[in-house]
Amino acid sequence: MTDISRYFDWAATSPSDPAILRDALEKTLSNWGNPSSSHKAGKDARDFFEEARNLCAKTLNVKPETIFFTSGGTESDQIALLSVLNKPVKGKVLVSSIEHPAIREQANALTKCGWEVISLKADKLGIITPETVAKALVENPETHLVCIMAVNNETGIIQPVKEIADVITEKSKGRRKPKFHVDCVQAAGKIPLDISYPGIDSAAFSAHKICGPRGIGILYLKDKESSESFLKGGGQEKGIRSGTENVFGAVAFSKVLEKYFISGTNTEAENHFVSMGASTDSFIEKLSSLKGCTIVPEGRLETENRKLFSPYVVQAAFKNIPGQVMLRALDAKGFCISTGSACSNKKANRPVLEAMQVPADIRETAVRFSFGPLTKAEDVDALFEAVKEVNGMFNK
């Protein structure tokens, strides 16, 4: 069994909160009916299911009718993307150049259906600036959808989502406003988040990133009436996501979201966010002192840029040590890290780092350290000592 104190791949998945999952399972065993059935067993399950929806909505500070349960972050992203296929005329979709494969690959698939996908370039910090979005909207008035993730899963850069939402609204005055979709999978439980902000039309969440079970996600839709799912079925979740409802998953997700979501009313989560920031800053400073180590992006080392990154994700490269070598060396010492997105870790290319104009030698030696709400400062200290030892073997 993996020691959680030696686990630093939280961006890939998180250990489950055993108390919450056990409680959710026990209660689901007593509410085992199909929520769409009209008899008592179904109605009991429906009530139980709706309680989970209401709790998620309360935690996210949105209306319950805007919350739709899905199978995970990927499906939530894809429902938003594929909805454009219902449009009577084809148009354009703006997608940031540093998106997770759930967005990037699905957006590319849209091109086979006649849609044009415009890539929004990131700067060297990995930021999609509001000015970049504004320029793209002016040049592409046929835009129907804009997709930009809140926190990048490889570098931890936080996108200026609110400012981008304002720009989209401003540039759309006098004509149809494109939908704005935000992938919040790496943001929930990792930064303070407000999806109720005007201009944000949809957002994706995944439970297994914040100590919940796999196979359950949330799609936030501000206005269901203006959105239509391309995929059809039995009509569950008001036709947005057909398929028998995952009651256990929804209940467990609602509880972990309540426990780990960072907000002004969740003191424990907020305190960990602050303490993690201090611990990560110290970790980065110590890493940067190692011979041959490069923080990615290097601009993260500048004091004024530190708040632009989530403290739960750090990317660094080590000269003469290919990423997979560092991964295996740390694994042999009992530490779990990754070389990037778990969804594409078997591929040699690093599209996110390429989009940030990171040199090839840095991309090949870059690894990701990611933390979670159970990570302690002493755990990060132990990780650094292990990295220092491995690095010393190759960079003397």
GROMACS .gro file of C-alpha atoms in nm:
model
  396
    1MET     CA    1   0.000   0.000   0.000
    2THR     CA    2   0.135   0.342  -0.099
    3ASP     CA    3   0.230   0.573   0.187
    4ILE     CA    4   0.024   0.891   0.140
    5SER     CA    5   0.307   1.095   0.288
    6ARG     CA    6   0.521   0.984  -0.008
    7TYR     CA    7   0.254   1.040  -0.272
    8PHE     CA    8   0.312   1.346  -0.493
    9ASP     CA    9   0.095   1.275  -0.796
   10TRP     CA   10  -0.231   1.427  -0.675
   11ALA     CA   11  -0.289   1.595  -1.012
   12ALA     CA   12  -0.332   1.246  -1.161
   13THR     CA   13  -0.562   1.117  -0.889
   14SER     CA   14  -0.603   1.140  -0.514
   15PRO     CA   15  -0.636   0.887  -0.235
   16SER     CA   16  -1.001   0.851  -0.140
   17ASP     CA   17  -1.140   0.988   0.184
   18PRO     CA   18  -1.229   0.654   0.346
   19ALA     CA   19  -1.480   0.791   0.599
   20ILE     CA   20  -1.677   0.977   0.334
   21LEU     CA   21  -1.679   0.689   0.084
   22ARG     CA   22  -1.779   0.433   0.345
   23ASP     CA   23  -2.062   0.656   0.469
   24ALA     CA   24  -2.182   0.722   0.114
   25LEU     CA   25  -2.176   0.351   0.031
   26GLU     CA   26  -2.361   0.254   0.347
   27LYS     CA   27  -2.635   0.509   0.283
   28THR     CA   28  -2.658   0.412  -0.083
   29LEU     CA   29  -2.713   0.050   0.019
   30SER     CA   30  -3.029   0.172   0.191
   31ASN     CA   31  -3.132   0.385  -0.105
   32TRP     CA   32  -3.068   0.138  -0.384
   33GLY     CA   33  -3.360   0.220  -0.615
   34ASN     CA   34  -3.336   0.372  -0.960
   35PRO     CA   35  -3.387   0.749  -0.912
   36SER     CA   36  -3.588   0.764  -1.233
   37SER     CA   37  -3.843   0.504  -1.116
   38SER     CA   38  -4.180   0.628  -0.989
   39HIS     CA   39  -4.229   0.378  -0.704
   40LYS     CA   40  -4.121   0.432  -0.342
   41ALA     CA   41  -3.775   0.277  -0.384
   42GLY     CA   42  -3.713   0.508  -0.678
   43LYS     CA   43  -3.848   0.814  -0.502
   44ASP     CA   44  -3.632   0.746  -0.195
   45ALA     CA   45  -3.325   0.718  -0.416
   46ARG     CA   46  -3.427   1.034  -0.603
   47ASP     CA   47  -3.457   1.231  -0.278
   48PHE     CA   48  -3.117   1.105  -0.169
   49PHE     CA   49  -2.968   1.192  -0.509
   50GLU     CA   50  -3.116   1.542  -0.505
   51GLU     CA   51  -2.972   1.604  -0.159
   52ALA     CA   52  -2.630   1.549  -0.313
   53ARG     CA   53  -2.707   1.792  -0.594
   54ASN     CA   54  -2.823   2.055  -0.346
   55LEU     CA   55  -2.509   2.018  -0.135
   56CYS     CA   56  -2.284   2.052  -0.442
   57ALA     CA   57  -2.475   2.363  -0.547
   58LYS     CA   58  -2.449   2.513  -0.199
   59THR     CA   59  -2.074   2.449  -0.187
   60LEU     CA   60  -2.018   2.597  -0.533
   61ASN     CA   61  -2.255   2.887  -0.457
   62VAL     CA   62  -2.480   2.820  -0.757
   63LYS     CA   63  -2.840   2.705  -0.807
   64PRO     CA   64  -2.916   2.330  -0.783
   65GLU     CA   65  -3.071   2.331  -1.130
   66THR     CA   66  -2.732   2.426  -1.278
   67ILE     CA   67  -2.562   2.110  -1.147
   68PHE     CA   68  -2.553   1.797  -1.366
   69PHE     CA   69  -2.379   1.475  -1.266
   70THR     CA   70  -2.158   1.303  -1.524
   71SER     CA   71  -1.902   1.022  -1.531
   72GLY     CA   72  -1.612   1.262  -1.473
   73GLY     CA   73  -1.425   1.570  -1.588
   74THR     CA   74  -1.365   1.439  -1.939
   75GLU     CA   75  -1.734   1.380  -2.006
   76SER     CA   76  -1.825   1.717  -1.856
   77ASP     CA   77  -1.579   1.886  -2.090
   78GLN     CA   78  -1.700   1.689  -2.388
   79ILE     CA   79  -2.068   1.762  -2.330
   80ALA     CA   80  -1.986   2.133  -2.342
   81LEU     CA   81  -1.770   2.095  -2.653
   82LEU     CA   82  -2.001   1.864  -2.847
   83SER     CA   83  -2.298   2.090  -2.782
   84VAL     CA   84  -2.179   2.311  -3.069
   85LEU     CA   85  -2.267   2.029  -3.311
   86ASN     CA   86  -2.632   2.115  -3.250
   87LYS     CA   87  -2.580   2.456  -3.410
   88PRO     CA   88  -2.753   2.497  -3.750
   89VAL     CA   89  -2.439   2.651  -3.898
   90LYS     CA   90  -2.075   2.563  -3.842
   91GLY     CA   91  -1.842   2.814  -3.684
   92LYS     CA   92  -1.529   2.842  -3.474
   93VAL     CA   93  -1.415   2.733  -3.130
   94LEU     CA   94  -1.135   2.907  -2.939
   95VAL     CA   95  -0.929   2.669  -2.726
   96SER     CA   96  -0.625   2.753  -2.516
   97SER     CA   97  -0.300   2.594  -2.630
   98ILE     CA   98  -0.237   2.439  -2.287
   99GLU     CA   99  -0.561   2.247  -2.234
  100HIS     CA  100  -0.590   1.897  -2.090
  101PRO     CA  101  -0.638   1.624  -2.355
  102ALA     CA  102  -1.006   1.603  -2.255
  103ILE     CA  103  -1.051   1.940  -2.425
  104ARG     CA  104  -0.762   1.945  -2.670
  105GLU     CA  105  -0.830   1.609  -2.837
  106GLN     CA  106  -1.207   1.653  -2.848
  107ALA     CA  107  -1.166   1.998  -2.998
  108ASN     CA  108  -0.945   1.851  -3.268
  109ALA     CA  109  -1.218   1.595  -3.341
  110LEU     CA  110  -1.458   1.882  -3.410
  111THR     CA  111  -1.252   1.977  -3.712
  112LYS     CA  112  -1.364   1.652  -3.877
  113CYS     CA  113  -1.719   1.779  -3.844
  114GLY     CA  114  -1.642   2.101  -4.027
  115TRP     CA  115  -1.566   2.325  -3.730
  116GLU     CA  116  -1.256   2.541  -3.715
  117VAL     CA  117  -1.058   2.529  -3.392
  118ILE     CA  118  -0.844   2.834  -3.314
  119SER     CA  119  -0.558   2.782  -3.068
  120LEU     CA  120  -0.507   3.063  -2.817
  121LYS     CA  121  -0.134   3.105  -2.757
  122ALA     CA  122   0.002   3.106  -2.405
  123ASP     CA  123   0.281   3.335  -2.295
  124LYS     CA  124   0.601   3.199  -2.140
  125LEU     CA  125   0.435   3.173  -1.799
  126GLY     CA  126   0.159   2.968  -1.956
  127ILE     CA  127  -0.105   3.240  -1.927
  128ILE     CA  128  -0.377   3.302  -2.183
  129THR     CA  129  -0.411   3.678  -2.148
  130PRO     CA  130  -0.745   3.858  -2.181
  131GLU     CA  131  -0.584   4.059  -2.462
  132THR     CA  132  -0.513   3.738  -2.653
  133VAL     CA  133  -0.875   3.631  -2.619
  134ALA     CA  134  -1.004   3.975  -2.718
  135LYS     CA  135  -0.790   3.981  -3.033
  136ALA     CA  136  -0.905   3.630  -3.130
  137LEU     CA  137  -1.271   3.724  -3.085
  138VAL     CA  138  -1.234   4.031  -3.305
  139GLU     CA  139  -1.061   3.826  -3.575
  140ASN     CA  140  -1.310   3.538  -3.547
  141PRO     CA  141  -1.664   3.678  -3.508
  142GLU     CA  142  -1.809   3.334  -3.591
  143THR     CA  143  -1.687   3.199  -3.256
  144HIS     CA  144  -1.947   2.991  -3.070
  145LEU     CA  145  -1.741   2.860  -2.778
  146VAL     CA  146  -1.429   2.954  -2.579
  147CYS     CA  147  -1.253   2.691  -2.365
  148ILE     CA  148  -0.987   2.784  -2.111
  149MET     CA  149  -0.892   2.577  -1.805
  150ALA     CA  150  -0.878   2.742  -1.462
  151VAL     CA  151  -0.557   2.571  -1.342
  152ASN     CA  152  -0.315   2.389  -1.568
  153ASN     CA  153  -0.257   2.029  -1.468
  154GLU     CA  154   0.115   2.032  -1.557
  155THR     CA  155   0.245   2.370  -1.439
  156GLY     CA  156  -0.019   2.489  -1.195
  157ILE     CA  157  -0.060   2.826  -1.369
  158ILE     CA  158  -0.389   2.995  -1.277
  159GLN     CA  159  -0.571   3.153  -1.569
  160PRO     CA  160  -0.737   3.497  -1.533
  161VAL     CA  161  -1.080   3.341  -1.582
  162LYS     CA  162  -1.283   3.635  -1.452
  163GLU     CA  163  -1.098   3.886  -1.667
  164ILE     CA  164  -1.140   3.660  -1.970
  165ALA     CA  165  -1.513   3.628  -1.897
  166ASP     CA  166  -1.536   4.009  -1.889
  167VAL     CA  167  -1.355   4.038  -2.222
  168ILE     CA  168  -1.584   3.785  -2.389
  169THR     CA  169  -1.887   3.975  -2.264
  170GLU     CA  170  -1.745   4.312  -2.368
  171LYS     CA  171  -1.645   4.201  -2.718
  172SER     CA  172  -1.987   4.044  -2.771
  173LYS     CA  173  -2.192   4.358  -2.717
  174GLY     CA  174  -2.443   4.400  -2.997
  175ARG     CA  175  -2.414   4.039  -3.114
  176ARG     CA  176  -2.440   3.680  -2.993
  177LYS     CA  177  -2.205   3.601  -2.704
  178PRO     CA  178  -1.994   3.285  -2.736
  179LYS     CA  179  -2.029   3.034  -2.454
  180PHE     CA  180  -1.737   3.031  -2.210
  181HIS     CA  181  -1.643   2.688  -2.072
  182VAL     CA  182  -1.392   2.646  -1.790
  183ASP     CA  183  -1.223   2.317  -1.699
  184CYS     CA  184  -1.205   2.336  -1.318
  185VAL     CA  185  -1.082   1.982  -1.258
  186GLN     CA  186  -0.745   2.096  -1.120
  187ALA     CA  187  -0.890   2.406  -0.955
  188ALA     CA  188  -1.146   2.260  -0.713
  189GLY     CA  189  -0.978   2.214  -0.378
  190LYS     CA  190  -0.658   2.372  -0.512
  191ILE     CA  191  -0.744   2.743  -0.538
  192PRO     CA  192  -1.034   2.967  -0.426
  193LEU     CA  193  -1.292   2.940  -0.702
  194ASP     CA  194  -1.607   3.126  -0.805
  195ILE     CA  195  -1.793   2.974  -1.100
  196SER     CA  196  -2.098   3.194  -1.036
  197TYR     CA  197  -1.906   3.486  -1.185
  198PRO     CA  198  -2.101   3.652  -1.471
  199GLY     CA  199  -1.979   3.539  -1.811
  200ILE     CA  200  -1.889   3.182  -1.711
  201ASP     CA  201  -2.141   2.958  -1.885
  202SER     CA  202  -2.019   2.611  -1.794
  203ALA     CA  203  -1.753   2.434  -1.588
  204ALA     CA  204  -1.624   2.080  -1.538
  205PHE     CA  205  -1.530   1.904  -1.213
  206SER     CA  206  -1.406   1.557  -1.120
  207ALA     CA  207  -1.439   1.388  -0.781
  208HIS     CA  208  -1.126   1.174  -0.788
  209LYS     CA  209  -0.900   1.479  -0.783
  210ILE     CA  210  -1.025   1.580  -0.436
  211CYS     CA  211  -1.043   1.251  -0.245
  212GLY     CA  212  -1.364   1.128  -0.405
  213PRO     CA  213  -1.437   0.816  -0.611
  214ARG     CA  214  -1.353   0.771  -0.978
  215GLY     CA  215  -1.635   0.774  -1.231
  216ILE     CA  216  -1.829   1.077  -1.110
  217GLY     CA  217  -1.808   1.437  -1.224
  218ILE     CA  218  -2.009   1.756  -1.240
  219LEU     CA  219  -2.101   1.979  -1.530
  220TYR     CA  220  -2.213   2.325  -1.426
  221LEU     CA  221  -2.445   2.485  -1.680
  222LYS     CA  222  -2.555   2.837  -1.598
  223ASP     CA  223  -2.840   2.823  -1.848
  224LYS     CA  224  -2.959   2.475  -1.936
  225GLU     CA  225  -3.224   2.611  -2.170
  226SER     CA  226  -2.960   2.752  -2.406
  227SER     CA  227  -2.756   2.431  -2.400
  228GLU     CA  228  -2.842   2.103  -2.563
  229SER     CA  229  -2.649   1.779  -2.533
  230PHE     CA  230  -2.539   1.627  -2.863
  231LEU     CA  231  -2.562   1.275  -2.717
  232LYS     CA  232  -2.913   1.144  -2.653
  233GLY     CA  233  -3.054   0.866  -2.440
  234GLY     CA  234  -3.307   0.807  -2.167
  235GLY     CA  235  -3.327   1.174  -2.075
  236GLN     CA  236  -3.179   1.160  -1.725
  237GLU     CA  237  -3.029   1.481  -1.585
  238LYS     CA  238  -3.284   1.679  -1.788
  239GLY     CA  239  -3.145   1.534  -2.108
  240ILE     CA  240  -2.798   1.678  -2.051
  241ARG     CA  241  -2.644   1.345  -1.945
  242SER     CA  242  -2.852   1.037  -2.012
  243GLY     CA  243  -2.780   0.711  -1.830
  244THR     CA  244  -2.884   0.564  -1.496
  245GLU     CA  245  -2.771   0.798  -1.221
  246ASN     CA  246  -2.465   0.716  -1.009
  247VAL     CA  247  -2.621   0.778  -0.668
  248PHE     CA  248  -2.322   0.661  -0.464
  249GLY     CA  249  -2.083   0.873  -0.669
  250ALA     CA  250  -2.299   1.184  -0.644
  251VAL     CA  251  -2.336   1.153  -0.267
  252ALA     CA  252  -1.963   1.092  -0.215
  253PHE     CA  253  -1.873   1.381  -0.446
  254SER     CA  254  -2.102   1.619  -0.263
  255LYS     CA  255  -1.932   1.535   0.068
  256VAL     CA  256  -1.570   1.562  -0.050
  257LEU     CA  257  -1.654   1.885  -0.231
  258GLU     CA  258  -1.800   2.024   0.089
  259LYS     CA  259  -1.493   1.916   0.288
  260TYR     CA  260  -1.212   2.017   0.053
  261PHE     CA  261  -1.347   2.307  -0.154
  262ILE     CA  262  -1.153   2.625  -0.072
  263SER     CA  263  -1.375   2.915   0.028
  264GLY     CA  264  -1.404   3.180   0.294
  265THR     CA  265  -1.647   2.960   0.487
  266ASN     CA  266  -1.421   2.652   0.485
  267THR     CA  267  -1.151   2.748   0.732
  268GLU     CA  268  -0.965   2.415   0.729
  269ALA     CA  269  -0.933   2.405   0.349
  270GLU     CA  270  -0.838   2.771   0.332
  271ASN     CA  271  -0.572   2.730   0.601
  272HIS     CA  272  -0.418   2.436   0.416
  273PHE     CA  273  -0.410   2.641   0.097
  274VAL     CA  274  -0.212   2.912   0.276
  275SER     CA  275   0.027   2.670   0.447
  276MET     CA  276   0.075   2.477   0.122
  277GLY     CA  277   0.172   2.803  -0.045
  278ALA     CA  278   0.453   2.858   0.205
  279SER     CA  279   0.569   2.499   0.181
  280THR     CA  280   0.569   2.503  -0.200
  281ASP     CA  281   0.759   2.833  -0.214
  282SER     CA  282   1.026   2.681   0.009
  283PHE     CA  283   1.034   2.364  -0.204
  284ILE     CA  284   1.080   2.565  -0.524
  285GLU     CA  285   1.357   2.777  -0.375
  286LYS     CA  286   1.545   2.468  -0.260
  287LEU     CA  287   1.498   2.295  -0.596
  288SER     CA  288   1.631   2.600  -0.780
  289SER     CA  289   1.951   2.582  -0.572
  290LEU     CA  290   2.028   2.232  -0.705
  291LYS     CA  291   2.284   2.209  -0.983
  292GLY     CA  292   2.115   2.151  -1.317
  293CYS     CA  293   1.759   2.217  -1.193
  294THR     CA  294   1.525   2.446  -1.387
  295ILE     CA  295   1.184   2.547  -1.255
  296VAL     CA  296   0.923   2.537  -1.534
  297PRO     CA  297   0.839   2.805  -1.615
  298GLU     CA  298   1.145   2.987  -1.489
  299GLY     CA  299   0.932   3.299  -1.432
  300ARG     CA  300   0.770   3.124  -1.138
  301LEU     CA  301   1.082   3.201  -0.935
  302GLU     CA  302   1.005   3.572  -0.946
  303THR     CA  303   0.829   3.684  -0.627
  304GLU     CA  304   0.557   3.880  -0.809
  305ASN     CA  305   0.460   3.569  -1.009
  306ARG     CA  306   0.418   3.323  -0.725
  307LYS     CA  307   0.052   3.400  -0.668
  308LEU     CA  308  -0.016   3.324  -1.033
  309PHE     CA  309   0.036   2.953  -0.963
  310SER     CA  310  -0.153   2.697  -0.757
  311PRO     CA  311   0.072   2.579  -0.473
  312TYR     CA  312  -0.044   2.222  -0.543
  313VAL     CA  313   0.148   2.174  -0.871
  314VAL     CA  314   0.519   2.224  -0.943
  315GLN     CA  315   0.704   2.145  -1.268
  316ALA     CA  316   1.083   2.119  -1.270
  317ALA     CA  317   1.351   1.982  -1.504
  318PHE     CA  318   1.682   1.822  -1.409
  319LYS     CA  319   1.976   1.833  -1.650
  320ASN     CA  320   2.108   1.493  -1.762
  321ILE     CA  321   1.807   1.315  -1.605
  322PRO     CA  322   1.527   1.220  -1.847
  323GLY     CA  323   1.187   1.258  -1.683
  324GLN     CA  324   1.120   0.884  -1.679
  325VAL     CA  325   1.457   0.822  -1.512
  326MET     CA  326   1.378   1.067  -1.233
  327LEU     CA  327   1.035   0.909  -1.194
  328ARG     CA  328   1.177   0.556  -1.162
  329ALA     CA  329   1.457   0.665  -0.929
  330LEU     CA  330   1.212   0.831  -0.691
  331ASP     CA  331   0.971   0.540  -0.723
  332ALA     CA  332   1.249   0.309  -0.605
  333LYS     CA  333   1.276   0.529  -0.297
  334GLY     CA  334   0.901   0.508  -0.236
  335PHE     CA  335   0.803   0.846  -0.381
  336CYS     CA  336   0.533   0.884  -0.647
  337ILE     CA  337   0.559   1.165  -0.905
  338SER     CA  338   0.483   1.194  -1.278
  339THR     CA  339   0.617   1.338  -1.601
  340GLY     CA  340   0.292   1.517  -1.684
  341SER     CA  341  -0.073   1.437  -1.743
  342ALA     CA  342  -0.160   1.078  -1.649
  343CYS     CA  343  -0.387   1.075  -1.956
  344SER     CA  344  -0.089   1.109  -2.188
  345ASN     CA  345   0.212   0.992  -1.985
  346LYS     CA  346   0.302   0.721  -2.237
  347LYS     CA  347   0.355   0.981  -2.510
  348ALA     CA  348   0.697   1.137  -2.561
  349ASN     CA  349   0.569   1.479  -2.663
  350ARG     CA  350   0.475   1.748  -2.412
  351PRO     CA  351   0.221   1.973  -2.592
  352VAL     CA  352   0.162   2.201  -2.292
  353LEU     CA  353   0.531   2.276  -2.251
  354GLU     CA  354   0.573   2.311  -2.626
  355ALA     CA  355   0.293   2.569  -2.629
  356MET     CA  356   0.484   2.762  -2.362
  357GLN     CA  357   0.797   2.760  -2.585
  358VAL     CA  358   0.992   2.551  -2.334
  359PRO     CA  359   1.316   2.424  -2.499
  360ALA     CA  360   1.326   2.058  -2.603
  361ASP     CA  361   1.599   1.959  -2.357
  362ILE     CA  362   1.396   2.102  -2.069
  363ARG     CA  363   1.077   1.929  -2.186
  364GLU     CA  364   1.255   1.593  -2.197
  365THR     CA  365   1.382   1.623  -1.841
  366ALA     CA  366   1.077   1.784  -1.682
  367VAL     CA  367   0.873   1.615  -1.410
  368ARG     CA  368   0.566   1.716  -1.214
  369PHE     CA  369   0.529   1.720  -0.836
  370SER     CA  370   0.169   1.763  -0.725
  371PHE     CA  371   0.024   1.789  -0.376
  372GLY     CA  372  -0.314   1.764  -0.206
  373PRO     CA  373  -0.507   1.852   0.110
  374LEU     CA  374  -0.338   1.571   0.305
  375THR     CA  375   0.017   1.677   0.209
  376LYS     CA  376   0.222   1.808   0.501
  377ALA     CA  377   0.525   2.036   0.503
  378GLU     CA  378   0.746   1.756   0.637
  379ASP     CA  379   0.635   1.534   0.348
  380VAL     CA  380   0.754   1.795   0.099
  381ASP     CA  381   1.083   1.826   0.288
  382ALA     CA  382   1.136   1.451   0.258
  383LEU     CA  383   1.059   1.469  -0.114
  384PHE     CA  384   1.321   1.739  -0.163
  385GLU     CA  385   1.589   1.532   0.010
  386ALA     CA  386   1.512   1.237  -0.218
  387VAL     CA  387   1.522   1.459  -0.529
  388LYS     CA  388   1.848   1.613  -0.410
  389GLU     CA  389   2.004   1.270  -0.372
  390VAL     CA  390   1.897   1.154  -0.720
  391ASN     CA  391   2.006   1.480  -0.880
  392GLY     CA  392   2.345   1.455  -0.713
  393MET     CA  393   2.407   1.127  -0.887
  394PHE     CA  394   2.383   1.292  -1.231
  395ASN     CA  395   2.488   1.652  -1.165
  396LYS     CA  396   2.800   1.663  -0.950
   0.00000   0.00000   0.00000
